[in-house]
Short mmCIF file of C-alpha atoms in Angstrom, two decimals:
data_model
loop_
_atom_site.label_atom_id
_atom_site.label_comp_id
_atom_site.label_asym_id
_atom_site.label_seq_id
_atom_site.Cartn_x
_atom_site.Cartn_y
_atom_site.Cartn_z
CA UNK A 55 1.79 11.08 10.45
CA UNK A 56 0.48 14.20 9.84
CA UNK A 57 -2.77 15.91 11.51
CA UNK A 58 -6.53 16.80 9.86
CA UNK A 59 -7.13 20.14 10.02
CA UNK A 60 -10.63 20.97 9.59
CA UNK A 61 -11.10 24.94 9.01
CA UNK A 62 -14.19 26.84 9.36
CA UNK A 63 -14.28 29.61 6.57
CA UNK A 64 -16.52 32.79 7.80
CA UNK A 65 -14.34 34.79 9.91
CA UNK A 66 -11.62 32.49 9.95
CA UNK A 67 -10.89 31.68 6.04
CA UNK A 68 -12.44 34.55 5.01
CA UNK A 69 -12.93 37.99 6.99
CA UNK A 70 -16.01 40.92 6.10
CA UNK A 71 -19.03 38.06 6.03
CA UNK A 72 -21.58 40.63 6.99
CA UNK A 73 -23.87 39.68 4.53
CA UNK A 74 -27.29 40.01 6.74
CA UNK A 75 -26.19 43.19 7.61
CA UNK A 76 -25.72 44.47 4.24
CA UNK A 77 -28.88 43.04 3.81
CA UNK A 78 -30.58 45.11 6.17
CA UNK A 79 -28.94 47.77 5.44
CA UNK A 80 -30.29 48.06 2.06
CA UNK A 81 -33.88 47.99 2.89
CA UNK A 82 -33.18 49.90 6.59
CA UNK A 83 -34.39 46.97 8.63
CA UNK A 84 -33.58 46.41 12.13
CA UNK A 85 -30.66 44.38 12.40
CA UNK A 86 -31.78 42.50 15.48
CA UNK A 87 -35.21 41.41 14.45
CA UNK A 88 -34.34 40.41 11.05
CA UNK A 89 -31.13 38.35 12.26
CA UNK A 90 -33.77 36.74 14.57
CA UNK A 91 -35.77 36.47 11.49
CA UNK A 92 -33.28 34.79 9.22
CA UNK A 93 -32.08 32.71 11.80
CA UNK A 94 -35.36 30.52 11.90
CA UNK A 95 -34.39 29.72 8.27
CA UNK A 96 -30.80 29.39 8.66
CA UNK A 97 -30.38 25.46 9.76
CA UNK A 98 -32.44 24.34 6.38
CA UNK A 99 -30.29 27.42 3.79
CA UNK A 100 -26.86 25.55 5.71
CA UNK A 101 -28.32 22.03 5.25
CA UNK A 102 -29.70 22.50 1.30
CA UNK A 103 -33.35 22.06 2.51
CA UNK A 104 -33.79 25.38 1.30
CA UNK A 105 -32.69 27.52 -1.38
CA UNK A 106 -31.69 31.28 -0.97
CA UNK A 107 -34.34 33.11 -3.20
CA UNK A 108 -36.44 30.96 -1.30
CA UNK A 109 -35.76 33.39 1.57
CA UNK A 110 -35.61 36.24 -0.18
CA UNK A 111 -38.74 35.54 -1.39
CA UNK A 112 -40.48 34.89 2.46
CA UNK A 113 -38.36 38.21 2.96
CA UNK A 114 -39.75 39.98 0.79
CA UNK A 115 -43.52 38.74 1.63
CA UNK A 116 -43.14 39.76 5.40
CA UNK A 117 -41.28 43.25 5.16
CA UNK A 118 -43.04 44.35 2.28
CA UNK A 119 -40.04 44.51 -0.47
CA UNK A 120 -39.58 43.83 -3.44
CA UNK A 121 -36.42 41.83 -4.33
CA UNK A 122 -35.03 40.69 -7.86
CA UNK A 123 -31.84 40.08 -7.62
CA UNK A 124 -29.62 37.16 -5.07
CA UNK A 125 -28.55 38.94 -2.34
CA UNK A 126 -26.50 36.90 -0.90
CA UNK A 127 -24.52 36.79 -4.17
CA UNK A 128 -24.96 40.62 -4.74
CA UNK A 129 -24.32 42.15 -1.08
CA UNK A 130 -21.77 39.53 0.00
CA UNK A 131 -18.13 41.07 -0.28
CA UNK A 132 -15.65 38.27 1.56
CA UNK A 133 -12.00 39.07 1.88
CA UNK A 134 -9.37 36.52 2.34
CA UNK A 135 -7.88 35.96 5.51
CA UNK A 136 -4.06 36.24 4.40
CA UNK A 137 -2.96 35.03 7.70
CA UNK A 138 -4.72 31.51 7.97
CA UNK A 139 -4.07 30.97 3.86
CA UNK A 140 -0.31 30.99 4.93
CA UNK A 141 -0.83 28.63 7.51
CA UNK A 142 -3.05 26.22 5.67
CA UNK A 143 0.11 26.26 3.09
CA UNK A 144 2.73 25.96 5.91
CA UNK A 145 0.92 23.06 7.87
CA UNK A 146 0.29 21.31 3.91
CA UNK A 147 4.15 21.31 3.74
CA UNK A 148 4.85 19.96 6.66
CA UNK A 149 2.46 17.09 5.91
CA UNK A 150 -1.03 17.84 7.75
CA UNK A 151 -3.98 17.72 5.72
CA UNK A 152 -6.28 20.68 5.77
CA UNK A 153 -9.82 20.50 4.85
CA UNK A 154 -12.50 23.65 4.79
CA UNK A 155 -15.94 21.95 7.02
CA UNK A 156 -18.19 24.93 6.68
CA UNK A 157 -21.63 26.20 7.25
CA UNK A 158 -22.29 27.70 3.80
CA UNK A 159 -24.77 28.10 0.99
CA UNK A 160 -24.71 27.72 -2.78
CA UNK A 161 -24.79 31.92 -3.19
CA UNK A 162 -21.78 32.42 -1.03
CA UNK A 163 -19.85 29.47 -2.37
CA UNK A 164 -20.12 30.89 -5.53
CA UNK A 165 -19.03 34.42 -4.57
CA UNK A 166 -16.00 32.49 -2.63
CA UNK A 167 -15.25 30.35 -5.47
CA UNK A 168 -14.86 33.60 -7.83
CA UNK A 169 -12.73 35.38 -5.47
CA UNK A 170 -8.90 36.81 -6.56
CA UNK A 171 -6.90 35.46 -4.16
CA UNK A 172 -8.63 31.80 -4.52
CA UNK A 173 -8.54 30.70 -0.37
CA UNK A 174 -10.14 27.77 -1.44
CA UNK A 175 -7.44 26.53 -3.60
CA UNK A 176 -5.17 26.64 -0.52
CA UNK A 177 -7.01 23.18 1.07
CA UNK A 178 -7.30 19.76 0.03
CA UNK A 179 -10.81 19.45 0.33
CA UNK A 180 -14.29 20.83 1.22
CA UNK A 181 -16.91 19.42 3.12
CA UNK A 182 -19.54 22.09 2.79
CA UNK A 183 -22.77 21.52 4.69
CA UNK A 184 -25.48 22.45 2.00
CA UNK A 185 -23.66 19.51 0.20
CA UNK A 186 -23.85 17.35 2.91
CA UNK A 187 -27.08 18.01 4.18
CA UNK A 188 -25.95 18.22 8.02
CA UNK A 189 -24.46 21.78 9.48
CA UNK A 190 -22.82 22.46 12.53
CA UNK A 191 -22.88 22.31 15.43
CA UNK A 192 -24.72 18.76 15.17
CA UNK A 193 -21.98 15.86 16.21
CA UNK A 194 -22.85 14.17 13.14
CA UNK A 195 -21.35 17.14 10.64
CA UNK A 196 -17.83 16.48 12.48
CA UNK A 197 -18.17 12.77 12.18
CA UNK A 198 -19.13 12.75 8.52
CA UNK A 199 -15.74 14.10 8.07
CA UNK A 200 -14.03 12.06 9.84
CA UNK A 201 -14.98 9.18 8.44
CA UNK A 202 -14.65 10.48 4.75
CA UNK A 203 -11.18 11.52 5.95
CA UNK A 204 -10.48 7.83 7.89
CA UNK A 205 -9.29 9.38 10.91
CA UNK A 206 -9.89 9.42 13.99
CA UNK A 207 -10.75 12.45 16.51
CA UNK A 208 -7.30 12.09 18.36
CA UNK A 209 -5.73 12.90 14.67
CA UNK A 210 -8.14 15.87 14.00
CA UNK A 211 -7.63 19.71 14.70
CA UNK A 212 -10.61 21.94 13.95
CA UNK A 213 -10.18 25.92 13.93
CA UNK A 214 -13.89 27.99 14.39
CA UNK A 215 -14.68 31.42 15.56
CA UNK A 216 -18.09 30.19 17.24
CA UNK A 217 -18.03 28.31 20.81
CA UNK A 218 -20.71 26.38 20.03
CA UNK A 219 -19.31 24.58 17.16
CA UNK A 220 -16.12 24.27 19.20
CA UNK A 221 -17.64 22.61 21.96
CA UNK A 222 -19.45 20.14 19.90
CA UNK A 223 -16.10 19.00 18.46
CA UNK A 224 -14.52 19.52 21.65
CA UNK A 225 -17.66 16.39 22.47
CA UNK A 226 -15.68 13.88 20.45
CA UNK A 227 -12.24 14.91 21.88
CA UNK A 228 -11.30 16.61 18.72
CA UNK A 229 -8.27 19.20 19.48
CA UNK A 230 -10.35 22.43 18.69
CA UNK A 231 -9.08 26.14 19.09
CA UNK A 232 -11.59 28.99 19.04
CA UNK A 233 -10.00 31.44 16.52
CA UNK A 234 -10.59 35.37 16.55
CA UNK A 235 -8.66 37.33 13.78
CA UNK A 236 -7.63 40.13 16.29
CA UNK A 237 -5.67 37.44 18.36
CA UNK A 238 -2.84 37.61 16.29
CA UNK A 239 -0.23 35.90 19.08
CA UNK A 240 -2.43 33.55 20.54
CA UNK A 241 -2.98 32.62 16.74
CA UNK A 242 0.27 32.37 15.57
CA UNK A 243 1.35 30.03 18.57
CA UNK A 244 -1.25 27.53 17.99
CA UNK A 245 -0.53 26.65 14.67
CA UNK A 246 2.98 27.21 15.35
CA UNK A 247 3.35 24.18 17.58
CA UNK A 248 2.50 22.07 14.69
CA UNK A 249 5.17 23.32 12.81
CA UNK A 250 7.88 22.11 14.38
#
C-alpha cells in the first residue's frame, strides 16, 4: 500500500512567495516591523476568520496609505517548483497519494490556481486551511487530514520548509522531512527511497 504525502506549497510547491515583501516594498515600509505587523493577523487570514482587504484595509489605516487594489493578488508572483511537481508525479505512479495541506488564503489560491504550469493539478487533493478553518502548526490541521484521508500517521509523509510545522507533525509520529529548495541531494534522496 502506498504512502500519504502531504505537501506544503510556499517554498516547497511553489518558489518566489515574497509577497509581504513586495508589499513593503511598494509603499517603502520596514520589512521587519510590518512582517511583525502582519503576523498578528496572519493565524485568522490562514484560518478564513479574516478576509485579505480586510488587512489591507487595517494596513492602510495604520501606515497612512491608500490601497485599492488586492495585493496579495496583484504583488504575488509564485513560480512552480519543477523539481517537487516531478516528484509528486513520480511518487503518484508508483502508487502514493499526494495531497497539498497548506497555509494559504483565498488571494493567493487564486493567483496559484491561474498559474501556467498548473502545480496544483499535479496532486490528488487540497486541504487548504482558510477552507478548513484550522492552520498549521496546530495538531488538529494534520489530524483533519488524516482522517479525511483514513490513514493513519505511520502511513503519512509530510514535506514543509518551516520547523515548526515539522515538529508538530513530527508530535503524531508522522514521517516529516524539512525541505529547502537549495538542498538538491538531500532532496532527491528522500523521495527517492520511496521510489523503489
Amino acid at each position: 500500500m502506498g504512502k500519504l504525502f502531504i505537501f506544503d506549497m510556499g517554498e516547497v510547491l511553489i518558489l518566489n512567495v515574497k509577497n509581504l515583501q513586495a508589499i513593503a516594498g511598494r509603499f517603502g515600509f520596514e520589512y521587519k516591523p510590518f512582517r511583525a505587523f502582519y503576523g498578528i493577523y496572519d493565524k485568522d487570514l490562514m484560518e478564513g476568520k479574516m478576509d485579505g482587504m480586510d488587512f489591507l484595509r487595517i494596513m492602510g489605516e495604520k501606515y497612512n496609505v491608500k490601497v485599492d487594489d488586492n495585493l496579495f493578488i496583484k504583488d504575488f508572483h509564485p513560480l512552480p517548483n519543477y523539481f517537487i511537481m516531478e516528484m509528486i508525479d513520480k511518487l503518484r505512479a508508483k502508487g502514493h497519494r499526494c495531497v497539498l495541506g497548506s497555509n494559504t488564503f483565498a488571494p493567493h489560491m487564486e493567483v496559484v490556481r491561474n498559474m501556467d504550469d498548473k502545480p496544483l493539478d499535479h496532486l490528488d487533493h487540497l486541504y487548504l486551511s482558510y477552507e478548513m478553518g484550522i492552520a498549521k502548526p496546530d495538531v488538529e490541521f494534520f489530524k483533519y487530514i488524516l482522517r479525511e484521508e483514513k490513514v493513519g500517521p505511520e502511513d503519512a509523509v509530510f514535506v514543509d520548509d518551516r520547523i515548526d510545522n515539522i515538529n508538530a507533525a513530527s508530535s503524531l509520529s508522522i514521517n516529516s522531512f524539512l525541505y529547502d529548495n537549495h538542498r538538491r541531494e538531500e532532496n532527491k534522496e528522500f523521495f527517492e527511497a520511496y521510489l523503489r
